[in-house]
PDB file of C-alpha atoms in Angstrom:
ATOM      1  CA  UNK A 873       2.906  13.640  48.966  1.00 79.00           C
ATOM      2  CA  UNK A 874       3.650  11.030  46.538  1.00 83.00           C
ATOM      3  CA  UNK A 875       6.772  11.031  44.235  1.00 85.00           C
ATOM      4  CA  UNK A 876       6.731  10.720  40.473  1.00 81.00           C
ATOM      5  CA  UNK A 877       8.580   7.641  39.232  1.00 78.00           C
ATOM      6  CA  UNK A 878      11.019   8.428  36.505  1.00 84.00           C
ATOM      7  CA  UNK A 879      11.815   5.507  34.136  1.00 85.00           C
ATOM      8  CA  UNK A 880      15.438   5.051  33.403  1.00 85.00           C
ATOM      9  CA  UNK A 881      17.003   3.407  30.275  1.00 82.00           C
ATOM     10  CA  UNK A 882      18.365   0.590  32.591  1.00 85.00           C
ATOM     11  CA  UNK A 883      14.770  -0.088  33.858  1.00 86.00           C
ATOM     12  CA  UNK A 884      13.266  -0.737  30.527  1.00 89.00           C
ATOM     13  CA  UNK A 885      12.500  -4.258  29.595  1.00 90.00           C
ATOM     14  CA  UNK A 886      11.692  -5.284  26.070  1.00 92.00           C
ATOM     15  CA  UNK A 887       9.577  -7.962  24.596  1.00 94.00           C
ATOM     16  CA  UNK A 888       9.182  -8.991  21.036  1.00 96.00           C
ATOM     17  CA  UNK A 889       5.755  -9.452  19.489  1.00 96.00           C
ATOM     18  CA  UNK A 890       4.881 -11.213  16.271  1.00 96.00           C
ATOM     19  CA  UNK A 891       1.757 -10.122  14.094  1.00 96.00           C
ATOM     20  CA  UNK A 892       0.288 -11.919  11.219  1.00 95.00           C
ATOM     21  CA  UNK A 893      -1.061  -9.277   8.827  1.00 95.00           C
ATOM     22  CA  UNK A 894      -3.342 -11.659   6.900  1.00 95.00           C
ATOM     23  CA  UNK A 895      -6.697 -10.011   6.132  1.00 94.00           C
ATOM     24  CA  UNK A 896      -5.936  -7.068   8.358  1.00 95.00           C
ATOM     25  CA  UNK A 897      -6.760  -3.437   7.338  1.00 96.00           C
ATOM     26  CA  UNK A 898      -3.635  -1.599   6.889  1.00 96.00           C
ATOM     27  CA  UNK A 899      -4.299   1.515   8.733  1.00 96.00           C
ATOM     28  CA  UNK A 900      -5.857  -0.174  11.760  1.00 95.00           C
ATOM     29  CA  UNK A 901      -2.855  -2.409  12.046  1.00 96.00           C
ATOM     30  CA  UNK A 902      -0.457   0.187  11.551  1.00 97.00           C
ATOM     31  CA  UNK A 903      -1.813   2.065  14.487  1.00 96.00           C
ATOM     32  CA  UNK A 904      -1.550  -0.870  16.811  1.00 96.00           C
ATOM     33  CA  UNK A 905       2.020  -1.631  15.771  1.00 97.00           C
ATOM     34  CA  UNK A 906       3.094   2.170  16.168  1.00 97.00           C
ATOM     35  CA  UNK A 907       1.473   2.060  19.721  1.00 96.00           C
ATOM     36  CA  UNK A 908       3.633  -1.010  20.683  1.00 96.00           C
ATOM     37  CA  UNK A 909       6.822   0.496  19.215  1.00 97.00           C
ATOM     38  CA  UNK A 910       6.190   3.723  21.072  1.00 96.00           C
ATOM     39  CA  UNK A 911       5.486   1.966  24.298  1.00 94.00           C
ATOM     40  CA  UNK A 912       2.167   3.520  25.060  1.00 94.00           C
ATOM     41  CA  UNK A 913       0.664   0.124  26.012  1.00 92.00           C
ATOM     42  CA  UNK A 914       3.077   0.199  29.020  1.00 91.00           C
ATOM     43  CA  UNK A 915       2.369   1.831  32.442  1.00 88.00           C
ATOM     44  CA  UNK A 916       5.916   3.247  32.345  1.00 88.00           C
ATOM     45  CA  UNK A 917       5.222   5.179  29.104  1.00 90.00           C
ATOM     46  CA  UNK A 918       7.316   8.368  28.843  1.00 89.00           C
ATOM     47  CA  UNK A 919       7.045  10.392  25.653  1.00 91.00           C
ATOM     48  CA  UNK A 920      10.811  11.284  25.561  1.00 90.00           C
ATOM     49  CA  UNK A 921      12.059   7.725  26.099  1.00 91.00           C
ATOM     50  CA  UNK A 922      12.074   4.796  23.586  1.00 93.00           C
ATOM     51  CA  UNK A 923      10.639   2.202  25.997  1.00 92.00           C
ATOM     52  CA  UNK A 924       8.544   0.295  23.433  1.00 94.00           C
ATOM     53  CA  UNK A 925       8.775  -3.321  22.336  1.00 96.00           C
ATOM     54  CA  UNK A 926       9.745  -4.869  19.075  1.00 96.00           C
ATOM     55  CA  UNK A 927       7.316  -5.946  16.524  1.00 97.00           C
ATOM     56  CA  UNK A 928       7.810  -8.750  13.785  1.00 97.00           C
ATOM     57  CA  UNK A 929       5.073  -8.410  10.965  1.00 97.00           C
ATOM     58  CA  UNK A 930       4.670 -11.523   8.706  1.00 96.00           C
ATOM     59  CA  UNK A 931       2.454 -12.090   5.716  1.00 97.00           C
ATOM     60  CA  UNK A 932       2.554  -8.431   4.713  1.00 96.00           C
ATOM     61  CA  UNK A 933       1.605  -9.299   1.069  1.00 96.00           C
ATOM     62  CA  UNK A 934      -1.852 -10.352   2.325  1.00 96.00           C
ATOM     63  CA  UNK A 935      -2.931  -7.095   3.936  1.00 96.00           C
ATOM     64  CA  UNK A 936      -6.327  -5.495   2.933  1.00 96.00           C
ATOM     65  CA  UNK A 937      -7.226  -1.918   2.310  1.00 96.00           C
ATOM     66  CA  UNK A 938     -10.693  -0.452   2.404  1.00 95.00           C
ATOM     67  CA  UNK A 939     -12.404   1.800  -0.148  1.00 96.00           C
ATOM     68  CA  UNK A 940     -10.676   2.776  -3.381  1.00 96.00           C
ATOM     69  CA  UNK A 941      -7.138   3.189  -1.938  1.00 95.00           C
ATOM     70  CA  UNK A 942      -5.716   0.581  -4.235  1.00 94.00           C
ATOM     71  CA  UNK A 943      -6.255   2.908  -7.177  1.00 94.00           C
ATOM     72  CA  UNK A 944      -6.193   6.260  -5.584  1.00 96.00           C
ATOM     73  CA  UNK A 945      -3.441   6.161  -2.853  1.00 96.00           C
ATOM     74  CA  UNK A 946      -0.042   7.332  -4.302  1.00 97.00           C
ATOM     75  CA  UNK A 947       3.354   7.095  -2.749  1.00 97.00           C
ATOM     76  CA  UNK A 948       5.527   9.997  -3.899  1.00 97.00           C
ATOM     77  CA  UNK A 949       9.228  10.445  -3.457  1.00 95.00           C
ATOM     78  CA  UNK A 950      11.447  13.403  -4.922  1.00 97.00           C
ATOM     79  CA  UNK A 951      15.093  13.063  -5.664  1.00 97.00           C
ATOM     80  CA  UNK A 952      15.753  16.831  -5.494  1.00 96.00           C
ATOM     81  CA  UNK A 953      16.368  17.007  -9.136  1.00 98.00           C
ATOM     82  CA  UNK A 954      14.138  18.460 -11.983  1.00 97.00           C
ATOM     83  CA  UNK A 955      12.001  15.699 -13.057  1.00 97.00           C
ATOM     84  CA  UNK A 956      12.877  13.624 -10.097  1.00 97.00           C
ATOM     85  CA  UNK A 957       9.296  13.172  -8.828  1.00 98.00           C
ATOM     86  CA  UNK A 958       8.364   9.479  -8.772  1.00 97.00           C
ATOM     87  CA  UNK A 959       4.854   8.195  -8.045  1.00 97.00           C
ATOM     88  CA  UNK A 960       3.670   4.844  -7.329  1.00 97.00           C
ATOM     89  CA  UNK A 961       0.103   3.525  -6.795  1.00 97.00           C
ATOM     90  CA  UNK A 962      -0.541   1.413  -3.715  1.00 97.00           C
ATOM     91  CA  UNK A 963      -1.632  -1.460  -5.982  1.00 96.00           C
ATOM     92  CA  UNK A 964       1.740  -1.564  -7.704  1.00 97.00           C
ATOM     93  CA  UNK A 965       3.545  -1.125  -4.400  1.00 96.00           C
ATOM     94  CA  UNK A 966       1.826  -4.073  -2.803  1.00 95.00           C
ATOM     95  CA  UNK A 967       2.769  -6.332  -5.827  1.00 96.00           C
ATOM     96  CA  UNK A 968       6.380  -5.361  -5.839  1.00 96.00           C
ATOM     97  CA  UNK A 969       7.278  -4.263  -2.174  1.00 96.00           C
ATOM     98  CA  UNK A 970       4.493  -5.095   0.249  1.00 96.00           C
ATOM     99  CA  UNK A 971       6.784  -4.862   3.396  1.00 97.00           C
ATOM    100  CA  UNK A 972       7.507  -1.247   2.404  1.00 97.00           C
ATOM    101  CA  UNK A 973       3.717  -0.359   2.589  1.00 97.00           C
ATOM    102  CA  UNK A 974       3.492  -1.429   6.205  1.00 97.00           C
ATOM    103  CA  UNK A 975       6.794   0.136   7.245  1.00 97.00           C
ATOM    104  CA  UNK A 976       6.022   3.455   5.717  1.00 97.00           C
ATOM    105  CA  UNK A 977       2.527   3.495   7.257  1.00 97.00           C
ATOM    106  CA  UNK A 978       3.925   2.768  10.770  1.00 98.00           C
ATOM    107  CA  UNK A 979       6.933   5.017  10.350  1.00 97.00           C
ATOM    108  CA  UNK A 980       4.885   8.065   9.395  1.00 96.00           C
ATOM    109  CA  UNK A 981       2.827   7.500  12.831  1.00 97.00           C
ATOM    110  CA  UNK A 982       5.791   7.724  14.921  1.00 96.00           C
ATOM    111  CA  UNK A 983       7.704  10.965  15.989  1.00 95.00           C
ATOM    112  CA  UNK A 984      10.278  12.470  13.784  1.00 93.00           C
ATOM    113  CA  UNK A 985      13.910  12.776  14.661  1.00 95.00           C
ATOM    114  CA  UNK A 986      16.391  10.535  16.561  1.00 97.00           C
ATOM    115  CA  UNK A 987      13.589   9.075  18.767  1.00 95.00           C
ATOM    116  CA  UNK A 988      11.446   8.011  16.063  1.00 96.00           C
ATOM    117  CA  UNK A 989      14.306   6.436  14.048  1.00 96.00           C
ATOM    118  CA  UNK A 990      15.246   4.367  17.102  1.00 95.00           C
ATOM    119  CA  UNK A 991      11.621   3.080  17.369  1.00 96.00           C
ATOM    120  CA  UNK A 992      11.594   2.131  13.711  1.00 97.00           C
ATOM    121  CA  UNK A 993      14.578   0.044  13.983  1.00 97.00           C
ATOM    122  CA  UNK A 994      12.507  -2.260  16.212  1.00 97.00           C
ATOM    123  CA  UNK A 995       9.977  -2.995  13.400  1.00 97.00           C
ATOM    124  CA  UNK A 996      10.766  -6.094  11.124  1.00 97.00           C
ATOM    125  CA  UNK A 997       8.318  -6.723   8.200  1.00 97.00           C
ATOM    126  CA  UNK A 998       8.279  -9.671   5.996  1.00 97.00           C
ATOM    127  CA  UNK A 999       6.071 -10.462   2.860  1.00 96.00           C
ATOM    128  CA  UNK A1000       5.724 -14.038   3.745  1.00 94.00           C
ATOM    129  CA  UNK A1001       5.550 -16.164   6.947  1.00 93.00           C
ATOM    130  CA  UNK A1002       9.371 -16.771   7.022  1.00 94.00           C
ATOM    131  CA  UNK A1003      11.339 -14.667   9.423  1.00 94.00           C
ATOM    132  CA  UNK A1004      14.901 -15.059  10.949  1.00 94.00           C
ATOM    133  CA  UNK A1005      14.193 -13.814  14.371  1.00 91.00           C
ATOM    134  CA  UNK A1006      13.598 -17.083  16.281  1.00 90.00           C
ATOM    135  CA  UNK A1007      16.172 -15.986  18.969  1.00 90.00           C
ATOM    136  CA  UNK A1008      14.026 -13.119  20.070  1.00 88.00           C
ATOM    137  CA  UNK A1009      11.343 -15.586  21.144  1.00 91.00           C
ATOM    138  CA  UNK A1010       8.536 -13.538  19.840  1.00 92.00           C
ATOM    139  CA  UNK A1011       5.095 -13.913  21.341  1.00 92.00           C
ATOM    140  CA  UNK A1012       1.773 -13.191  19.555  1.00 92.00           C
ATOM    141  CA  UNK A1013       0.406  -9.708  20.028  1.00 90.00           C
ATOM    142  CA  UNK A1014      -2.258  -9.869  22.816  1.00 86.00           C
ATOM    143  CA  UNK A1015      -5.928  -9.334  21.542  1.00 81.00           C
ATOM    144  CA  UNK A1016      -6.499  -6.183  23.769  1.00 81.00           C
ATOM    145  CA  UNK A1017      -3.696  -4.409  21.642  1.00 81.00           C
ATOM    146  CA  UNK A1018      -5.266  -5.506  18.328  1.00 77.00           C
ATOM    147  CA  UNK A1019      -8.875  -4.548  18.954  1.00 71.00           C
TER     148      UNK A1019
END
């Protein structure tokens, strides 16, 4: 009888990947990033462990969306007070805070709770091609993970 291999926190090896978001579709890119952050691309995937890798996204301002989402997609947040509902269209959000658009898309694809928050901490998003994470030695995300 074969034994099941349990992954321990000490066995987890992390790699940093860099993704250029130029002319990529928002949702399709977000699913690939969420897969890498969660660790589902690894053989040692465990749903209860954070064994995913880190992702750096550059050129977030050059992301594309399909259909009529620029005018129809609305981001809502509520302060909890009467009249505290704020709505921002995707078009305005891409102009003012393009990094937030990608971060929210990926964050909403990850599990909620402490495990999901740990995964989101390994996501760094920048509107242009400058990023301060040279020490992590990021490599380009492989093509088999982007298709």
